[in-house]
mmCIF file of C-alpha atoms in Angstrom:
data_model
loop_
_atom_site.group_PDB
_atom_site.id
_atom_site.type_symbol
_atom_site.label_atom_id
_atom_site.label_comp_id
_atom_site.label_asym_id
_atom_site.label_seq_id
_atom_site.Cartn_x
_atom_site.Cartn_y
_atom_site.Cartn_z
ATOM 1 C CA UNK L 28 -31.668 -27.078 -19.294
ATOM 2 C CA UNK L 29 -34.012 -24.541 -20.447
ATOM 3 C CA UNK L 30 -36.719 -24.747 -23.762
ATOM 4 C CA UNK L 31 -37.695 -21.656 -25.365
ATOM 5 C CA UNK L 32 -38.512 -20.422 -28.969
ATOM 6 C CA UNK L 33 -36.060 -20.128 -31.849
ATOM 7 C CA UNK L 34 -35.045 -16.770 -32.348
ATOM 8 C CA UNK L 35 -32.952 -15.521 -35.441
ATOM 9 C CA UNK L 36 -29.707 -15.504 -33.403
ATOM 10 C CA UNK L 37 -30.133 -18.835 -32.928
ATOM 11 C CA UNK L 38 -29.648 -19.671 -36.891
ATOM 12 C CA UNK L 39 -25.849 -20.444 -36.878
ATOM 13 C CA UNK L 40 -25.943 -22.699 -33.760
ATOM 14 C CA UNK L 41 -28.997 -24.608 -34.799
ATOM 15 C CA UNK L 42 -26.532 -25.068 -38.124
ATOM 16 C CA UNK L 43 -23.830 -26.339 -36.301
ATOM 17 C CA UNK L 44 -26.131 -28.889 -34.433
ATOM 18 C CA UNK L 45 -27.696 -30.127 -37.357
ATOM 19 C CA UNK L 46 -24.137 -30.926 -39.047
ATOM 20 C CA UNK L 47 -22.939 -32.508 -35.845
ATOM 21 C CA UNK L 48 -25.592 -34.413 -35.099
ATOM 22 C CA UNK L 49 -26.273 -35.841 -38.447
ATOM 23 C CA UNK L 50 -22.586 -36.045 -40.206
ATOM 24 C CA UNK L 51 -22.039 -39.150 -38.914
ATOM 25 C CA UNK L 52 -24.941 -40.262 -40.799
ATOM 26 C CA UNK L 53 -23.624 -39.477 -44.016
ATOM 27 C CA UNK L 54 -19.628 -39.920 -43.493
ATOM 28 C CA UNK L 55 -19.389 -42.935 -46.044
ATOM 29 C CA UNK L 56 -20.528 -40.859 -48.584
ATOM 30 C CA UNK L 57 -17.617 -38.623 -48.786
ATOM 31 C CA UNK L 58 -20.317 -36.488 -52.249
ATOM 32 C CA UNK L 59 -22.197 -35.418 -49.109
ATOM 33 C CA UNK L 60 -20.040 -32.232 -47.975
ATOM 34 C CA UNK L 61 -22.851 -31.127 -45.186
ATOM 35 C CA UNK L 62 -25.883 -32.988 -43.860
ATOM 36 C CA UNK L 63 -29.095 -32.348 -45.869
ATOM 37 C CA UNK L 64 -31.232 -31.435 -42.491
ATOM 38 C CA UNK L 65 -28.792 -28.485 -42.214
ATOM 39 C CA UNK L 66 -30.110 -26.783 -45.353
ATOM 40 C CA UNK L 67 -33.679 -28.483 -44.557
ATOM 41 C CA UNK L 68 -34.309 -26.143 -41.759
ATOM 42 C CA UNK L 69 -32.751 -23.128 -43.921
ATOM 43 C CA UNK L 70 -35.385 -23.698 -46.289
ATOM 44 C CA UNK L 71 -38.453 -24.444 -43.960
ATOM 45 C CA UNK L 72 -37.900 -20.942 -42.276
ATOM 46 C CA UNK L 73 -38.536 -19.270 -45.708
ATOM 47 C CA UNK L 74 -41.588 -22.060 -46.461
ATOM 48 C CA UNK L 75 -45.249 -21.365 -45.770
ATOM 49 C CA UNK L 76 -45.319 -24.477 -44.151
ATOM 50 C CA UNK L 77 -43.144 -22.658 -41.082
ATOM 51 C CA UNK L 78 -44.151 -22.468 -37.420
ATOM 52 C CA UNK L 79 -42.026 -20.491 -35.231
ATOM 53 C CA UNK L 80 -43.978 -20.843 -32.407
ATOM 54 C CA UNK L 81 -42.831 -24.813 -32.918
ATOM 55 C CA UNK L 82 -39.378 -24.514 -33.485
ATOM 56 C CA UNK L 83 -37.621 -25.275 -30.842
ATOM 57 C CA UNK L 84 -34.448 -24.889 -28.755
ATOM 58 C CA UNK L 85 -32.714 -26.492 -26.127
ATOM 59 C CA UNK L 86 -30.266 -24.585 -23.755
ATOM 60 C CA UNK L 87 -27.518 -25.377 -21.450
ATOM 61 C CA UNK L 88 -27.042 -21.771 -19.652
ATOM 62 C CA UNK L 89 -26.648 -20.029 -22.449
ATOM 63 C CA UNK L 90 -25.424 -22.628 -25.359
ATOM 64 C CA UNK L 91 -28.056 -24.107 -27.661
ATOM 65 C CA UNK L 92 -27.425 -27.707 -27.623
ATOM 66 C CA UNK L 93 -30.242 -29.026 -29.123
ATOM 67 C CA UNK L 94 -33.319 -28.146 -31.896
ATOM 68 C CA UNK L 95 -36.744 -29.695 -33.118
ATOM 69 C CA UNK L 96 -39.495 -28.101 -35.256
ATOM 70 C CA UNK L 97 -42.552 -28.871 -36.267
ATOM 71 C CA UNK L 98 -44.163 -27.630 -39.279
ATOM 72 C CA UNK L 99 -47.412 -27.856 -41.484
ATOM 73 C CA UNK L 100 -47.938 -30.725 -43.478
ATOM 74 C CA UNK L 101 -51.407 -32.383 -44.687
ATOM 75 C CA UNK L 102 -53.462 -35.833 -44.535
ATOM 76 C CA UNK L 103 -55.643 -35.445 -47.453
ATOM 77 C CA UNK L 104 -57.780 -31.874 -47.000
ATOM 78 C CA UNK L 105 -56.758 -32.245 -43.124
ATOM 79 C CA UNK L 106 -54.140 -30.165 -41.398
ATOM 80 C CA UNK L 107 -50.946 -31.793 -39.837
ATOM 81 C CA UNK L 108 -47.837 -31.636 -38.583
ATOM 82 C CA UNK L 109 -44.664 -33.225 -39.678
ATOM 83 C CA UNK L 110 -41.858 -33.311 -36.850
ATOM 84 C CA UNK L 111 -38.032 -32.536 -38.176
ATOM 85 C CA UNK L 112 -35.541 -32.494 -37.699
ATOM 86 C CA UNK L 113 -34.716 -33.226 -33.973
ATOM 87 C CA UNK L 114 -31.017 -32.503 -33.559
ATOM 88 C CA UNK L 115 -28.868 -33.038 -30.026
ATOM 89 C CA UNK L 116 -24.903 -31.634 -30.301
ATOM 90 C CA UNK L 117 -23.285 -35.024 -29.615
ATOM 91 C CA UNK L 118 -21.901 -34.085 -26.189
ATOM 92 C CA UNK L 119 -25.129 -33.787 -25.450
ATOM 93 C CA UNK L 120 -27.023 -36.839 -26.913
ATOM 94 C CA UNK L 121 -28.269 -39.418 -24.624
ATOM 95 C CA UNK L 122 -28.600 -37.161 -21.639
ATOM 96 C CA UNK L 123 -31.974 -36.387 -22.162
ATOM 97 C CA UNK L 124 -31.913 -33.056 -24.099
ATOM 98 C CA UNK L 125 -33.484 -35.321 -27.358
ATOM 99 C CA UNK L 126 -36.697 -36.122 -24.953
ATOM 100 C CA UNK L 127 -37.322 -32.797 -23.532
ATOM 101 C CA UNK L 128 -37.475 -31.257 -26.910
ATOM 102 C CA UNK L 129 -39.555 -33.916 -27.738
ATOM 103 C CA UNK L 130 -42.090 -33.528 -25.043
ATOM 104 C CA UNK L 131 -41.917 -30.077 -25.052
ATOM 105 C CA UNK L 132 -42.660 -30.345 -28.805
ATOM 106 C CA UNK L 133 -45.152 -32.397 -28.366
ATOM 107 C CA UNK L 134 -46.888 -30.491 -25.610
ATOM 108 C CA UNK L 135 -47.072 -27.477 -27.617
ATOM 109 C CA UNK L 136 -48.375 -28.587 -30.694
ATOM 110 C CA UNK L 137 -51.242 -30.687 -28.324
ATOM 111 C CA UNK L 138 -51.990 -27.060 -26.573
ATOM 112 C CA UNK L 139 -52.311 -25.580 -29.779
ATOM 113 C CA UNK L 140 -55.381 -28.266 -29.902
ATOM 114 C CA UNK L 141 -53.168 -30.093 -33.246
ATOM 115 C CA UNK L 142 -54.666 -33.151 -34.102
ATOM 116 C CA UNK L 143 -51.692 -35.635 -36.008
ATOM 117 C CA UNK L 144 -47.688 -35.433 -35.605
ATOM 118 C CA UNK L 145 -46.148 -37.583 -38.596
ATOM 119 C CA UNK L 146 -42.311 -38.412 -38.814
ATOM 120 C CA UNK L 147 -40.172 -41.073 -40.947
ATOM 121 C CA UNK L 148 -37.685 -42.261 -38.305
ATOM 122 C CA UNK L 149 -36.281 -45.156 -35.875
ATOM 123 C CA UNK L 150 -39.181 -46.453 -34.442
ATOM 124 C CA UNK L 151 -36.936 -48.051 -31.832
ATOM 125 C CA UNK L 152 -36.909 -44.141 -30.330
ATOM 126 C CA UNK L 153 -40.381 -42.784 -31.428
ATOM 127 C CA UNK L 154 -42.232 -45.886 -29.904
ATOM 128 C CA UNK L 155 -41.353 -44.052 -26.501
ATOM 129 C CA UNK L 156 -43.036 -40.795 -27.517
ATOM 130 C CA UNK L 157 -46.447 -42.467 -28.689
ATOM 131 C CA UNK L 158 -45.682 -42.461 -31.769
ATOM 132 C CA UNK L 159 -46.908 -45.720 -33.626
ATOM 133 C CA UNK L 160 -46.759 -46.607 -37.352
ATOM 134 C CA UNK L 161 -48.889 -44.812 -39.452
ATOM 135 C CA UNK L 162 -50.668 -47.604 -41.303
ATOM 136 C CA UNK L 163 -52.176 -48.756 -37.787
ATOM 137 C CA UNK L 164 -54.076 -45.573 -37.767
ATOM 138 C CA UNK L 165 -54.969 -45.270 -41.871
ATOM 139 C CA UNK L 166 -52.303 -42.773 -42.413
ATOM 140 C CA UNK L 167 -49.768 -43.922 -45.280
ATOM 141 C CA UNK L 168 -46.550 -41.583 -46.453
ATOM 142 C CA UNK L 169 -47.244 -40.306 -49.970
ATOM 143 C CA UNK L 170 -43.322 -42.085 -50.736
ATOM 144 C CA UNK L 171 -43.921 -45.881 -50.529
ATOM 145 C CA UNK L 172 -40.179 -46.230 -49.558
ATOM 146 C CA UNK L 173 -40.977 -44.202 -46.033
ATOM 147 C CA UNK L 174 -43.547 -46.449 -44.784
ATOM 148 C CA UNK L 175 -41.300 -48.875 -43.063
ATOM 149 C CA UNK L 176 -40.118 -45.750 -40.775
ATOM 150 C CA UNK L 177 -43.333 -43.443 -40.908
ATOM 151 C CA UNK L 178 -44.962 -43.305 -38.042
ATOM 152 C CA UNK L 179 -47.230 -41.013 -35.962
ATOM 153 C CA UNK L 180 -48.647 -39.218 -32.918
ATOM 154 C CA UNK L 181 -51.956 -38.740 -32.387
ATOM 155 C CA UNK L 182 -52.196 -35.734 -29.556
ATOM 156 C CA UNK L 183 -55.730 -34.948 -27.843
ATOM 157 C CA UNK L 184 -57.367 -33.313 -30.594
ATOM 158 C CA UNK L 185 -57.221 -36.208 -32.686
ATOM 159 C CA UNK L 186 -59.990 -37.576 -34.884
ATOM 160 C CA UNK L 187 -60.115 -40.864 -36.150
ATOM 161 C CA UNK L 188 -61.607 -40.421 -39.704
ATOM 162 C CA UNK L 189 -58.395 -38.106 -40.456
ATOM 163 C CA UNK L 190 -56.802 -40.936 -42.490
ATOM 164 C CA UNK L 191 -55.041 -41.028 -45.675
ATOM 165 C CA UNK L 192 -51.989 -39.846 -47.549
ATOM 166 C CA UNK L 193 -49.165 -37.641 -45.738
ATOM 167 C CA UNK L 194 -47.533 -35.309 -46.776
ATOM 168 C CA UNK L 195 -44.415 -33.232 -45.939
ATOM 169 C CA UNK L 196 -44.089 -29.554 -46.523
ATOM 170 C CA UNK L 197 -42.475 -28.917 -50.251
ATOM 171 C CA UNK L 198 -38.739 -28.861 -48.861
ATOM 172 C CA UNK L 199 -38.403 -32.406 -47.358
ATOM 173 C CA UNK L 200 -38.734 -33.822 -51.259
ATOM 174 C CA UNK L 201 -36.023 -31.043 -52.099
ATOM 175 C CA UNK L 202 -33.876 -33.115 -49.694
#
């Protein structure tokens, strides 16, 4: 497996992940014709709040089979990032392709001296990453509903008296 950049070729395949990976979320809802995070990531390449230098891919020779990103978000006045989404192809999922995106994600964003990653997810799977929930650091979502699943990373940079509100670049309330 190999992790390198997004480039634009790899728009459709990132697409099909997404829809893969999170249709099964959504498959008793038969209004939902394609997963949200499909049209999230759409929208985030067009958003100020976009950092190609985090969005990720994950190949197998030459077939992307996985993608994360990372993107600008904000804890009061102080600069963040906000992880998602992290999408496997299901052939692929639970062979590891989900950590090493993650690590490599992770390791990126800490090089790039980045100080907070947030994310509203399992915390069964985060927990493993360092993630922890956001409250036990002073960082609360900005949607009260989120804050049983927000949680987040603190990387080497990280300063204690960043607390506060979260928030997520403009398109994850378009979602």
């Amino acid at each position: 497996m190999l992790i390198r950049r997004e480039t634009p070729a790899d728009a459709a395949a990132i697409a099909a992940i997404h829809k893969a990976a999170f249709a099964p979320h959504y498959a008793e809802d038969p209004s939902i014709t394609e997963p949200p995070e499909v049209g999230l990531v759409d929208t985030l390449r067009t958003d100020e709040s976009w950092m190609p230098t985090l969005s990720l891919v994950a190949l197998e020779y030459d077939t992307v089979v996985g993608h994360i990103c990372l993107t600008r978000a904000g804890i009061g006045p102080f600069p963040v990032l906000a992880l998602g989404p992290l999408g496997v192809d299901p052939d692929h999922q639970k062979t590891g392709v989900g950590s090493a995106l993650m690590h490599a994600a992770l390791g990126a964003a800490d090089a790039l001296d980045e100080s907070v990653v947030g994310l509203v997810g399992n915390p069964e799977y985060y927990t493993r990453f360092g993630f922890v929930p956001g409250a036990r650091l002073g960082v609360v979502p900005d949607q009260a509903d989120w804050a049983e699943y927000f949680q987040v990373r603190p990387l080497t940079a990280y300063d204690p008296a960043v607390t506060g509100e979260f928030r997520y670049p403009a398109p994850f309330y378009e979602l």
